[in-house]
Every structure is written in structure tokens, then in C-alpha cells.
Amino acid sequence: KDPLVIAGIKGGTKAEVDMQTKNIVIEVANFNATTTRKTSRKINILTDAVKRYENEISPELCEKVMNAITDMIESVAGGEVEDIVDVYPQKVEPRSIAISTEYINKRLGSTFTKEDIASVWQKLNFKYTETDVNFEIEIPYLRIDLVGQHDLTEEVIRILGYDKLEEKLPKIDFIPTINEGFYKMAWARNKLLNDGYSEVMTYTFCDKGEVEVLASASDKKFLRTNLSDGLKESLKLNQINMPLLEMKEIKIFEIGTVFKKGKEEMHVAYNEKKNVIEKTLDEFVAGFPDSAVINSGAFALGRLEELEPKGIHDASNSLLLNPVFKMWSLFPFISRDVAVWVPENEGPENLKKLLTENATELCVKEPYLFDSFTKEGRTSYAFRLVFQSYERTLTDDEVNPIMTNIGHKISENSSWQMR
């Protein structure tokens, strides 16, 4: 009903002292560090007392504090000091830790002398005795955090300075091994990339399957049982982006995990035109001449290049030998087509040059010719321009003036006519 305090955290109003107070009961206590911290976080009250107690204070301080606070009140306010009415003795047992110079230097990677280390004990006011190789340290009752040799080693470097340690990485004898599953995935990926495919990653969650998940969206309550469904959707989306990609055919693949009741499998899925083909990773690898070597278990590090699909390092494949990557824009693009009649004997070069010079920096692809035909002594050239920003979503109001200007430039040539 009327709590006196929350132990180790905060006092209550019932324990407050005011001008009418005559009798005082002084309590000096030491509280468990873990319990104090947990309670404080649970009730969301953080005080100076919490910070001190959660760092563990020696119970030996209680008697010293009791004497000091009693003496201060008596000397300031007077009054009569009565006896201690309740004592729960909790003493810190005397402890000592033996440690050697060799142990400290080995753990720190240092070359401190015995005299260097002895100076640390002196600076910390630790009582100690020396032998030929060891120090026997008497742990002060206030330092209950020192429980082993590792703690004393930390004290040494803390006092002498971390700048005394040489910055040197440890030498580790390590012979790497190749993970069979990961290597098969890498081999399959390289094979498909070498065949002109691009990798996609589709969503693992779906609206139906054999393995259900908890606390998921209503239409994503299951883990996928195949890659084909996601790849078909990705194929549709990439076909929409063909104007930006300047591709006549979309070739994509995915390597990923499918989830069936009682097991998980690694699958490979790829398309051949509109058809999507899906196989297990082992089935895919087994379809090539190198599969015998891959499945033999000879995954020595030196055989990595030998096991890669043929042609990956072919000198004719300059794109793979000298890859150049530019980050794509995250904003949607706008495409515009321009078709112009020109004299039959005139090529598309001049028209392309005019489009390039006037399309501004928002045109992210060089204008490319996608259609041409000749009729009644004239030739029609149709170019596609793709506009996109790296900073924002473009609007028609930004692209239309550019197209209008291009139309004016085309009309200035009396032998050209826009369709």
C-alpha cells in the first residue's frame, strides 16, 4: 500500500525528511547488480543509484558508509545515536591471484619486464609478494570485479597503455576448403551467365505451399515449393522494361531454395523464350560434361578454375574480362518514339545525331533504331528515346518540352517530315 523504496533504484515519499522529522532510521544496504538492472529496465526508471549498483559495489562499503553518515548527522544536527538494530553481515572473502610475467606477455603479445608489471601493482595500491616468476596479488575488497588472471592482465595494459602493443595480426595456419553445395551453385551461376542469362531473385513467401509460416501477411503465409512461378512473374516485368534494356530477348535465371514437407531443395530455374525450365541443382549440374569432376568430391582449391564452365575466361568475351558496371536508376523511365520520313537515299545517321544532341541529359540510352521501311521514294526511320532520372520520378511535363523541341529541329530540315 505504501512502499518505502524500490530497492537499489529510488526512495519513496514515505521516507522523505521534512522540518517536522525528529527520529531517523538510517539504512545502508548493498543490492544485487543483476536484479537491480533488470528491475530498473522493467519499470523504466534509471537513476544514479541504478548505475552504481549495476556495476557491483563491494558490500564492505556498508559499514564505512554507516559510520560516515551517522557521524555527519550527529555533528550537524546533534541528537543521540542509538545502537544498530539489524545487521545482515556480508563480507568479501580475502582473495589472492597468482600471475606471472610470461602469462601477461603471452596474452598481450607484449614484452613488458617484471619491473614494468610491478609498477602497475604499485600504482593501483595492490599489495603483492614476488617470487622468481610469479606475483601473488592480494585483491582489495573494493575490486570484486577482479576474479582471475585475465582481469589482472587487463589492468596491466590499461595502466601501461594500449599504444605499447605492436599492431600485428596473428599468424593462423588455415587451409580453406570448398563447400560442395556452394561450389555447385557458383558453377551453375557462371554457366548461365556465360550463356547470356541475367540472375534474378524472387520472393520466398507465397500464397500457397506445403510449409506454412507464422505471423505473415495473409497472401504470403507459405514458403515456395518452386522457382518457376516467381520466374514467370519476373519474366513479364522484364519484358515491360525491354525498351530500357535494348534487348530483343529476355534471358533470366534464379538459383534458390524451395521448401517441401520434410525437406528443402536447391533448384535452378531459367527460361527459353516463353518457357520456364526448373531442375534441382544436382540435375542441372549433371547435364554437362564437367559434372563428373564436380560430383567426384575433388573440391581442392587449386581446381577452381579448371571446374569453371568453359569459355568464361575466353579472350573474345571482353565484357566478362573487363566488366563495367553503372548503377541503374531506382525511378521509372519514360519512353518516346520518333518516326521521320527522309529521302530514300539518306541514311539514319543525321537524324540520330540530331536526336542525341537535343534529348538532354535525361535521355539515359542512346537513341536506337527499331523500325525502318521505304515507300514512294521516301524512307521512314523510327527511333526510341528512353528518359529517366537518378534523382526523381519524371513527369510528362518534363519530357514533353524536350520532344517538342526535337520536333522543331526536325521541321527545320525541309527534306524531313515527321510521321
Tab-separated table of C-alpha atoms in Angstrom:
chain	number	residue	atom	x	y	z
A	1	LYS	CA	0.000	0.000	0.000
A	2	ASP	CA	2.714	2.473	0.960
A	3	PRO	CA	6.058	1.293	-0.492
A	4	LEU	CA	9.077	2.638	1.298
A	5	VAL	CA	11.514	2.295	-1.608
A	6	ILE	CA	12.227	0.387	-4.808
A	7	ALA	CA	15.375	-1.375	-3.645
A	8	GLY	CA	18.527	-0.047	-5.264
A	9	ILE	CA	16.611	2.320	-7.537
A	10	LYS	CA	14.566	5.044	-5.850
A	11	GLY	CA	13.243	6.109	-2.462
A	12	GLY	CA	9.542	6.698	-1.771
A	13	THR	CA	7.795	9.800	-0.448
A	14	LYS	CA	7.082	7.989	2.817
A	15	ALA	CA	10.805	8.052	3.632
A	16	GLU	CA	11.274	11.760	2.960
A	17	VAL	CA	12.667	14.040	5.711
A	18	ASP	CA	10.964	17.370	6.380
A	19	MET	CA	11.099	20.122	9.030
A	20	GLN	CA	8.970	18.065	11.451
A	21	THR	CA	11.238	14.999	11.392
A	22	LYS	CA	12.696	14.036	14.804
A	23	ASN	CA	13.668	10.371	14.580
A	24	ILE	CA	15.696	8.907	11.713
A	25	VAL	CA	16.361	5.277	10.928
A	26	ILE	CA	19.454	5.003	8.757
A	27	GLU	CA	19.660	2.047	6.413
A	28	VAL	CA	22.799	1.260	4.440
A	29	ALA	CA	22.428	-1.622	2.006
A	30	ASN	CA	24.114	-3.268	-0.940
A	31	PHE	CA	21.914	-4.610	-3.730
A	32	ASN	CA	22.382	-7.383	-6.257
A	33	ALA	CA	23.696	-5.929	-9.526
A	34	THR	CA	21.698	-8.166	-11.899
A	35	THR	CA	18.384	-7.806	-10.044
A	36	THR	CA	18.751	-4.023	-9.797
A	37	ARG	CA	19.446	-3.687	-13.521
A	38	LYS	CA	16.546	-5.950	-14.561
A	39	THR	CA	14.057	-4.173	-12.288
A	40	SER	CA	15.177	-0.747	-13.477
A	41	ARG	CA	14.716	-1.678	-17.145
A	42	LYS	CA	11.363	-3.314	-16.465
A	43	ILE	CA	9.842	-0.268	-14.747
A	44	ASN	CA	11.846	2.181	-16.899
A	45	ILE	CA	13.339	4.178	-14.059
A	46	LEU	CA	17.052	4.981	-14.419
A	47	THR	CA	18.803	6.729	-11.545
A	48	ASP	CA	22.308	7.385	-10.346
A	49	ALA	CA	21.826	4.623	-7.774
A	50	VAL	CA	20.989	2.117	-10.517
A	51	LYS	CA	24.182	2.937	-12.390
A	52	ARG	CA	26.274	2.384	-9.285
A	53	TYR	CA	24.618	-0.816	-8.103
A	54	GLU	CA	24.514	-2.482	-11.543
A	55	ASN	CA	28.287	-2.083	-11.713
A	56	GLU	CA	28.597	-4.080	-8.459
A	57	ILE	CA	29.594	-2.271	-5.299
A	58	SER	CA	31.509	-4.085	-2.604
A	59	PRO	CA	29.352	-4.872	0.478
A	60	GLU	CA	32.378	-3.931	2.583
A	61	LEU	CA	31.463	-0.304	1.948
A	62	CYS	CA	28.271	-0.572	4.017
A	63	GLU	CA	29.956	-0.351	7.408
A	64	LYS	CA	32.169	2.567	6.331
A	65	VAL	CA	29.183	4.476	4.934
A	66	MET	CA	27.079	3.785	8.050
A	67	ASN	CA	29.788	5.275	10.281
A	68	ALA	CA	30.330	8.254	7.977
A	69	ILE	CA	26.648	9.226	7.559
A	70	THR	CA	25.920	8.779	11.290
A	71	ASP	CA	28.889	10.951	12.229
A	72	MET	CA	27.858	13.654	9.750
A	73	ILE	CA	24.248	13.862	11.023
A	74	GLU	CA	25.375	13.927	14.669
A	75	SER	CA	27.931	16.665	14.042
A	76	VAL	CA	25.486	18.834	12.002
A	77	ALA	CA	22.154	18.250	13.754
A	78	GLY	CA	23.105	16.814	17.140
A	79	GLY	CA	20.897	14.186	18.679
A	80	GLU	CA	21.556	10.828	20.263
A	81	VAL	CA	22.945	7.886	18.322
A	82	GLU	CA	21.379	4.596	19.275
A	83	ASP	CA	22.522	1.080	18.525
A	84	ILE	CA	22.483	-0.766	15.210
A	85	VAL	CA	19.208	-2.680	15.298
A	86	ASP	CA	19.614	-5.017	12.349
A	87	VAL	CA	22.745	-6.394	10.693
A	88	TYR	CA	22.983	-8.720	7.727
A	89	PRO	CA	26.712	-9.299	7.522
A	90	GLN	CA	28.033	-9.853	4.022
A	91	LYS	CA	31.781	-9.858	3.791
A	92	VAL	CA	34.111	-10.171	0.838
A	93	GLU	CA	36.329	-13.155	1.417
A	94	PRO	CA	40.039	-12.332	1.187
A	95	ARG	CA	41.331	-13.433	-2.208
A	96	SER	CA	44.661	-13.574	-3.964
A	97	ILE	CA	45.588	-14.298	-7.567
A	98	ALA	CA	48.955	-15.606	-8.751
A	99	ILE	CA	50.142	-14.377	-12.138
A	100	SER	CA	53.458	-14.434	-13.997
A	101	THR	CA	55.178	-12.025	-16.360
A	102	GLU	CA	55.233	-14.754	-19.007
A	103	TYR	CA	51.441	-15.222	-18.783
A	104	ILE	CA	50.791	-11.491	-19.215
A	105	ASN	CA	53.168	-11.066	-22.163
A	106	LYS	CA	51.842	-14.156	-23.911
A	107	ARG	CA	48.247	-12.971	-23.669
A	108	LEU	CA	49.012	-9.399	-24.705
A	109	GLY	CA	51.719	-10.099	-27.266
A	110	SER	CA	53.914	-7.706	-25.311
A	111	THR	CA	57.490	-7.632	-23.967
A	112	PHE	CA	56.939	-5.980	-20.578
A	113	THR	CA	59.597	-6.557	-17.947
A	114	LYS	CA	58.908	-7.719	-14.429
A	115	GLU	CA	59.634	-4.193	-13.215
A	116	ASP	CA	57.058	-2.727	-15.652
A	117	ILE	CA	54.370	-5.023	-14.308
A	118	ALA	CA	55.333	-4.426	-10.678
A	119	SER	CA	54.866	-0.697	-11.288
A	120	VAL	CA	51.220	-1.378	-12.192
A	121	TRP	CA	50.512	-3.053	-8.836
A	122	GLN	CA	52.134	-0.128	-7.067
A	123	LYS	CA	50.096	2.465	-8.987
A	124	LEU	CA	46.893	0.588	-8.151
A	125	ASN	CA	47.906	0.213	-4.473
A	126	PHE	CA	47.696	-3.578	-4.688
A	127	LYS	CA	49.555	-5.484	-2.018
A	128	TYR	CA	51.677	-8.226	-3.552
A	129	THR	CA	54.580	-10.560	-2.978
A	130	GLU	CA	57.165	-11.604	-5.542
A	131	THR	CA	58.848	-14.867	-6.426
A	132	ASP	CA	61.231	-15.582	-9.297
A	133	VAL	CA	58.447	-15.876	-11.882
A	134	ASN	CA	55.175	-15.009	-10.149
A	135	PHE	CA	53.319	-12.188	-8.475
A	136	GLU	CA	50.887	-13.069	-5.681
A	137	ILE	CA	48.341	-10.257	-5.700
A	138	GLU	CA	46.042	-9.577	-2.728
A	139	ILE	CA	42.761	-8.397	-4.229
A	140	PRO	CA	41.370	-5.286	-2.458
A	141	TYR	CA	37.862	-5.722	-1.074
A	142	LEU	CA	36.609	-2.884	-3.306
A	143	ARG	CA	37.743	-4.654	-6.502
A	144	ILE	CA	35.266	-7.512	-6.584
A	145	ASP	CA	35.452	-7.332	-10.405
A	146	LEU	CA	38.917	-8.937	-10.340
A	147	VAL	CA	38.297	-12.691	-10.348
A	148	GLY	CA	41.086	-14.212	-12.455
A	149	GLN	CA	44.405	-13.792	-14.212
A	150	HIS	CA	42.690	-12.367	-17.303
A	151	ASP	CA	41.359	-9.451	-15.211
A	152	LEU	CA	44.821	-8.632	-13.900
A	153	THR	CA	46.191	-8.800	-17.460
A	154	GLU	CA	43.627	-6.205	-18.481
A	155	GLU	CA	44.682	-3.979	-15.585
A	156	VAL	CA	48.301	-4.142	-16.769
A	157	ILE	CA	47.587	-2.974	-20.302
A	158	ARG	CA	45.060	-0.410	-19.077
A	159	ILE	CA	47.699	1.253	-16.918
A	160	LEU	CA	50.740	0.842	-19.184
A	161	GLY	CA	48.806	1.852	-22.314
A	162	TYR	CA	47.476	0.053	-25.379
A	163	ASP	CA	49.855	2.113	-27.517
A	164	LYS	CA	52.659	-0.084	-26.150
A	165	LEU	CA	51.342	-3.056	-28.145
A	166	GLU	CA	52.620	-3.709	-31.654
A	167	GLU	CA	49.904	-3.673	-34.322
A	168	LYS	CA	50.409	-7.140	-35.727
A	169	LEU	CA	47.872	-9.680	-36.925
A	170	PRO	CA	48.272	-13.177	-35.500
A	171	LYS	CA	49.557	-15.838	-37.870
A	172	ILE	CA	46.989	-18.596	-38.314
A	173	ASP	CA	47.702	-21.785	-40.222
A	174	PHE	CA	44.495	-22.169	-42.177
A	175	ILE	CA	43.831	-24.314	-45.216
A	176	PRO	CA	40.498	-23.320	-46.762
A	177	THR	CA	38.111	-25.947	-48.066
A	178	ILE	CA	35.370	-25.568	-50.625
A	179	ASN	CA	31.741	-26.116	-49.676
A	180	GLU	CA	30.310	-28.595	-52.166
A	181	GLY	CA	26.818	-27.109	-52.320
A	182	PHE	CA	28.072	-23.558	-52.612
A	183	TYR	CA	30.525	-24.546	-55.322
A	184	LYS	CA	27.826	-26.233	-57.406
A	185	MET	CA	25.750	-23.053	-57.124
A	186	ALA	CA	28.714	-20.946	-58.260
A	187	TRP	CA	29.362	-23.319	-61.169
A	188	ALA	CA	25.707	-23.214	-62.281
A	189	ARG	CA	25.606	-19.429	-61.945
A	190	ASN	CA	28.753	-18.975	-64.051
A	191	LYS	CA	27.435	-21.372	-66.675
A	192	LEU	CA	24.173	-19.466	-67.097
A	193	LEU	CA	25.859	-16.051	-67.017
A	194	ASN	CA	28.267	-17.262	-69.691
A	195	ASP	CA	25.252	-18.278	-71.798
A	196	GLY	CA	23.900	-14.730	-71.687
A	197	TYR	CA	21.426	-15.039	-68.807
A	198	SER	CA	20.894	-12.489	-66.037
A	199	GLU	CA	20.228	-13.556	-62.453
A	200	VAL	CA	17.057	-12.552	-60.600
A	201	MET	CA	15.910	-13.109	-57.021
A	202	THR	CA	12.199	-13.623	-56.427
A	203	TYR	CA	10.122	-13.666	-53.250
A	204	THR	CA	10.395	-16.744	-50.998
A	205	PHE	CA	6.903	-16.282	-49.492
A	206	CYS	CA	3.749	-17.055	-51.468
A	207	ASP	CA	0.006	-17.651	-51.075
A	208	LYS	CA	0.111	-21.456	-51.246
A	209	GLY	CA	2.561	-24.220	-50.470
A	210	GLU	CA	3.400	-27.151	-48.232
A	211	VAL	CA	5.194	-25.293	-45.414
A	212	GLU	CA	3.224	-22.600	-43.572
A	213	VAL	CA	4.843	-19.760	-41.639
A	214	LEU	CA	3.558	-17.880	-38.607
A	215	ALA	CA	2.678	-14.180	-38.331
A	216	SER	CA	2.949	-13.412	-42.034
A	217	ALA	CA	0.847	-11.382	-44.457
A	218	SER	CA	-2.418	-13.067	-45.436
A	219	ASP	CA	-1.265	-13.604	-49.022
A	220	LYS	CA	2.255	-14.700	-48.021
A	221	LYS	CA	1.602	-17.465	-45.497
A	222	PHE	CA	3.599	-20.216	-47.203
A	223	LEU	CA	7.137	-20.890	-48.384
A	224	ARG	CA	7.518	-21.506	-52.100
A	225	THR	CA	7.603	-25.054	-53.498
A	226	ASN	CA	9.124	-23.999	-56.836
A	227	LEU	CA	11.030	-21.200	-58.535
A	228	SER	CA	9.008	-21.280	-61.755
A	229	ASP	CA	6.071	-19.174	-60.522
A	230	GLY	CA	8.291	-16.323	-59.375
A	231	LEU	CA	10.447	-16.512	-62.503
A	232	LYS	CA	7.395	-16.247	-64.770
A	233	GLU	CA	6.320	-13.057	-62.984
A	234	SER	CA	9.839	-11.661	-63.231
A	235	LEU	CA	9.878	-12.514	-66.941
A	236	LYS	CA	6.715	-10.452	-67.503
A	237	LEU	CA	8.131	-7.458	-65.637
A	238	ASN	CA	11.437	-7.593	-67.506
A	239	GLN	CA	9.630	-7.750	-70.842
A	240	ILE	CA	7.925	-4.475	-69.895
A	241	ASN	CA	11.393	-2.973	-69.405
A	242	MET	CA	12.742	-4.126	-72.779
A	243	PRO	CA	12.767	-0.542	-74.181
A	244	LEU	CA	15.178	0.447	-71.419
A	245	LEU	CA	17.296	-2.693	-71.741
A	246	GLU	CA	17.562	-2.545	-75.572
A	247	MET	CA	17.184	-6.315	-75.683
A	248	LYS	CA	15.451	-8.423	-78.285
A	249	GLU	CA	15.103	-11.339	-75.861
A	250	ILE	CA	14.928	-11.615	-72.084
A	251	LYS	CA	17.021	-14.441	-70.614
A	252	ILE	CA	16.852	-14.760	-66.829
A	253	PHE	CA	17.542	-17.426	-64.210
A	254	GLU	CA	17.296	-17.986	-60.462
A	255	ILE	CA	19.127	-20.306	-58.083
A	256	GLY	CA	17.338	-20.698	-54.758
A	257	THR	CA	15.821	-22.903	-52.078
A	258	VAL	CA	12.368	-24.435	-52.365
A	259	PHE	CA	10.541	-25.818	-49.344
A	260	LYS	CA	8.645	-29.075	-49.341
A	261	LYS	CA	7.205	-31.009	-46.435
A	262	GLY	CA	10.092	-32.542	-44.546
A	263	LYS	CA	12.896	-31.243	-46.760
A	264	GLU	CA	14.470	-28.307	-48.544
A	265	GLU	CA	15.955	-28.472	-52.042
A	266	MET	CA	18.212	-26.204	-54.063
A	267	HIS	CA	16.738	-25.598	-57.519
A	268	VAL	CA	17.777	-23.852	-60.740
A	269	ALA	CA	15.155	-22.231	-62.976
A	270	TYR	CA	15.695	-20.456	-66.304
A	271	ASN	CA	13.670	-19.539	-69.367
A	272	GLU	CA	13.960	-20.498	-73.012
A	273	LYS	CA	11.913	-17.793	-74.714
A	274	LYS	CA	8.461	-18.065	-73.034
A	275	ASN	CA	9.049	-21.489	-71.465
A	276	VAL	CA	10.422	-21.778	-67.916
A	277	ILE	CA	12.563	-24.829	-67.107
A	278	GLU	CA	13.228	-25.852	-63.493
A	279	LYS	CA	15.602	-28.540	-62.214
A	280	THR	CA	17.265	-29.460	-58.954
A	281	LEU	CA	20.803	-28.144	-58.656
A	282	ASP	CA	22.237	-31.662	-58.960
A	283	GLU	CA	20.148	-32.374	-62.059
A	284	PHE	CA	21.299	-29.148	-63.675
A	285	VAL	CA	24.983	-29.811	-62.977
A	286	ALA	CA	24.664	-33.439	-64.131
A	287	GLY	CA	23.636	-32.256	-67.594
A	288	PHE	CA	27.106	-31.032	-68.522
A	289	PRO	CA	30.418	-32.800	-69.308
A	290	ASP	CA	32.186	-31.352	-66.278
A	291	SER	CA	29.644	-32.874	-63.887
A	292	ALA	CA	31.723	-35.993	-63.269
A	293	VAL	CA	34.559	-33.864	-61.931
A	294	ILE	CA	32.221	-31.692	-59.879
A	295	ASN	CA	30.437	-34.651	-58.287
A	296	SER	CA	33.634	-36.601	-57.608
A	297	GLY	CA	34.286	-34.644	-54.426
A	298	ALA	CA	37.557	-33.219	-55.767
A	299	PHE	CA	36.938	-29.759	-54.414
A	300	ALA	CA	40.571	-28.793	-53.997
A	301	LEU	CA	41.197	-25.056	-54.053
A	302	GLY	CA	43.619	-25.353	-56.965
A	303	ARG	CA	40.919	-26.863	-59.211
A	304	LEU	CA	38.533	-23.933	-59.079
A	305	GLU	CA	39.471	-22.504	-62.470
A	306	GLU	CA	39.541	-25.957	-64.054
A	307	LEU	CA	35.987	-26.636	-62.900
A	308	GLU	CA	34.551	-23.367	-64.186
A	309	PRO	CA	32.320	-23.593	-67.267
A	310	LYS	CA	34.306	-23.410	-70.478
A	311	GLY	CA	34.513	-20.031	-72.169
A	312	ILE	CA	34.151	-17.829	-69.102
A	313	HIS	CA	37.725	-16.579	-69.466
A	314	ASP	CA	37.648	-16.663	-73.265
A	315	ALA	CA	39.598	-13.673	-74.618
A	316	SER	CA	36.774	-12.951	-77.067
A	317	ASN	CA	34.419	-12.204	-74.204
A	318	SER	CA	35.620	-8.688	-73.486
A	319	LEU	CA	32.609	-7.808	-71.319
A	320	LEU	CA	33.425	-10.534	-68.785
A	321	LEU	CA	37.144	-9.809	-68.870
A	322	ASN	CA	36.622	-6.062	-68.463
A	323	PRO	CA	33.329	-5.650	-66.639
A	324	VAL	CA	31.943	-2.124	-66.386
A	325	PHE	CA	29.044	-1.550	-64.008
A	326	LYS	CA	26.974	1.566	-63.596
A	327	MET	CA	24.225	1.681	-61.004
A	328	TRP	CA	20.759	1.759	-62.542
A	329	SER	CA	18.190	4.326	-61.543
A	330	LEU	CA	15.599	3.341	-58.964
A	331	PHE	CA	12.992	5.580	-60.620
A	332	PRO	CA	10.697	4.593	-63.528
A	333	PHE	CA	11.556	5.558	-67.109
A	334	ILE	CA	9.514	7.195	-69.883
A	335	SER	CA	9.993	6.092	-73.491
A	336	ARG	CA	9.112	8.154	-76.564
A	337	ASP	CA	9.198	7.096	-80.231
A	338	VAL	CA	10.090	9.419	-83.114
A	339	ALA	CA	9.360	8.388	-86.721
A	340	VAL	CA	10.574	10.616	-89.581
A	341	TRP	CA	10.335	10.446	-93.371
A	342	VAL	CA	13.674	11.198	-95.077
A	343	PRO	CA	14.748	10.985	-98.733
A	344	GLU	CA	15.186	7.398	-99.881
A	345	ASN	CA	18.936	7.719	-100.420
A	346	GLU	CA	19.604	9.241	-96.960
A	347	GLY	CA	20.764	7.090	-94.036
A	348	PRO	CA	19.650	7.382	-90.391
A	349	GLU	CA	22.919	8.874	-89.104
A	350	ASN	CA	21.977	12.571	-89.345
A	351	LEU	CA	18.617	12.001	-87.688
A	352	LYS	CA	20.220	10.012	-84.880
A	353	LYS	CA	22.781	12.778	-84.339
A	354	LEU	CA	20.019	15.398	-84.072
A	355	LEU	CA	18.108	13.296	-81.536
A	356	THR	CA	21.231	12.686	-79.446
A	357	GLU	CA	22.152	16.376	-79.319
A	358	ASN	CA	18.669	17.547	-78.294
A	359	ALA	CA	17.441	14.780	-75.985
A	360	THR	CA	19.257	16.372	-72.981
A	361	GLU	CA	20.958	14.518	-70.160
A	362	LEU	CA	17.658	12.904	-69.145
A	363	CYS	CA	17.958	10.558	-72.125
A	364	VAL	CA	19.751	7.617	-70.482
A	365	LYS	CA	20.019	5.464	-73.601
A	366	GLU	CA	21.460	6.389	-76.958
A	367	PRO	CA	18.532	6.713	-79.419
A	368	TYR	CA	18.273	3.404	-81.229
A	369	LEU	CA	16.597	2.474	-84.472
A	370	PHE	CA	13.842	-0.091	-84.025
A	371	ASP	CA	11.976	0.185	-87.325
A	372	SER	CA	12.556	1.328	-90.932
A	373	PHE	CA	10.910	0.894	-94.323
A	374	THR	CA	10.884	2.553	-97.754
A	375	LYS	CA	7.798	3.704	-99.644
A	376	GLU	CA	7.165	6.016	-102.605
A	377	GLY	CA	10.721	7.331	-102.760
A	378	ARG	CA	10.986	8.014	-99.035
A	379	THR	CA	12.365	6.054	-96.081
A	380	SER	CA	10.869	6.050	-92.611
A	381	TYR	CA	13.205	5.728	-89.621
A	382	ALA	CA	11.709	5.142	-86.173
A	383	PHE	CA	13.914	5.814	-83.128
A	384	ARG	CA	13.163	5.143	-79.480
A	385	LEU	CA	14.313	7.528	-76.738
A	386	VAL	CA	14.328	6.486	-73.084
A	387	PHE	CA	14.193	9.234	-70.409
A	388	GLN	CA	14.995	8.575	-66.761
A	389	SER	CA	16.271	10.445	-63.714
A	390	TYR	CA	18.564	9.210	-60.933
A	391	GLU	CA	17.005	11.688	-58.505
A	392	ARG	CA	13.221	11.642	-59.034
A	393	THR	CA	10.283	10.252	-60.966
A	394	LEU	CA	9.977	12.094	-64.279
A	395	THR	CA	6.656	13.528	-65.406
A	396	ASP	CA	5.187	14.204	-68.849
A	397	ASP	CA	5.552	17.922	-68.146
A	398	GLU	CA	9.346	17.467	-68.130
A	399	VAL	CA	9.610	15.187	-71.165
A	400	ASN	CA	7.049	16.881	-73.454
A	401	PRO	CA	9.063	20.140	-73.894
A	402	ILE	CA	12.093	18.069	-74.918
A	403	MET	CA	10.049	16.220	-77.542
A	404	THR	CA	8.523	19.497	-78.763
A	405	ASN	CA	11.990	20.988	-79.235
A	406	ILE	CA	13.101	17.875	-81.137
A	407	GLY	CA	10.032	18.274	-83.397
A	408	HIS	CA	11.011	21.895	-84.155
A	409	LYS	CA	14.572	20.878	-85.000
A	410	ILE	CA	13.323	18.160	-87.364
A	411	SER	CA	10.948	20.607	-89.122
A	412	GLU	CA	13.866	22.945	-89.842
A	413	ASN	CA	15.112	20.396	-92.376
A	414	SER	CA	12.865	20.871	-95.419
A	415	SER	CA	13.548	17.343	-96.716
A	416	TRP	CA	12.361	15.654	-93.495
A	417	GLN	CA	8.807	15.127	-92.345
A	418	MET	CA	7.597	13.716	-89.045
A	419	ARG	CA	5.112	10.893	-89.287
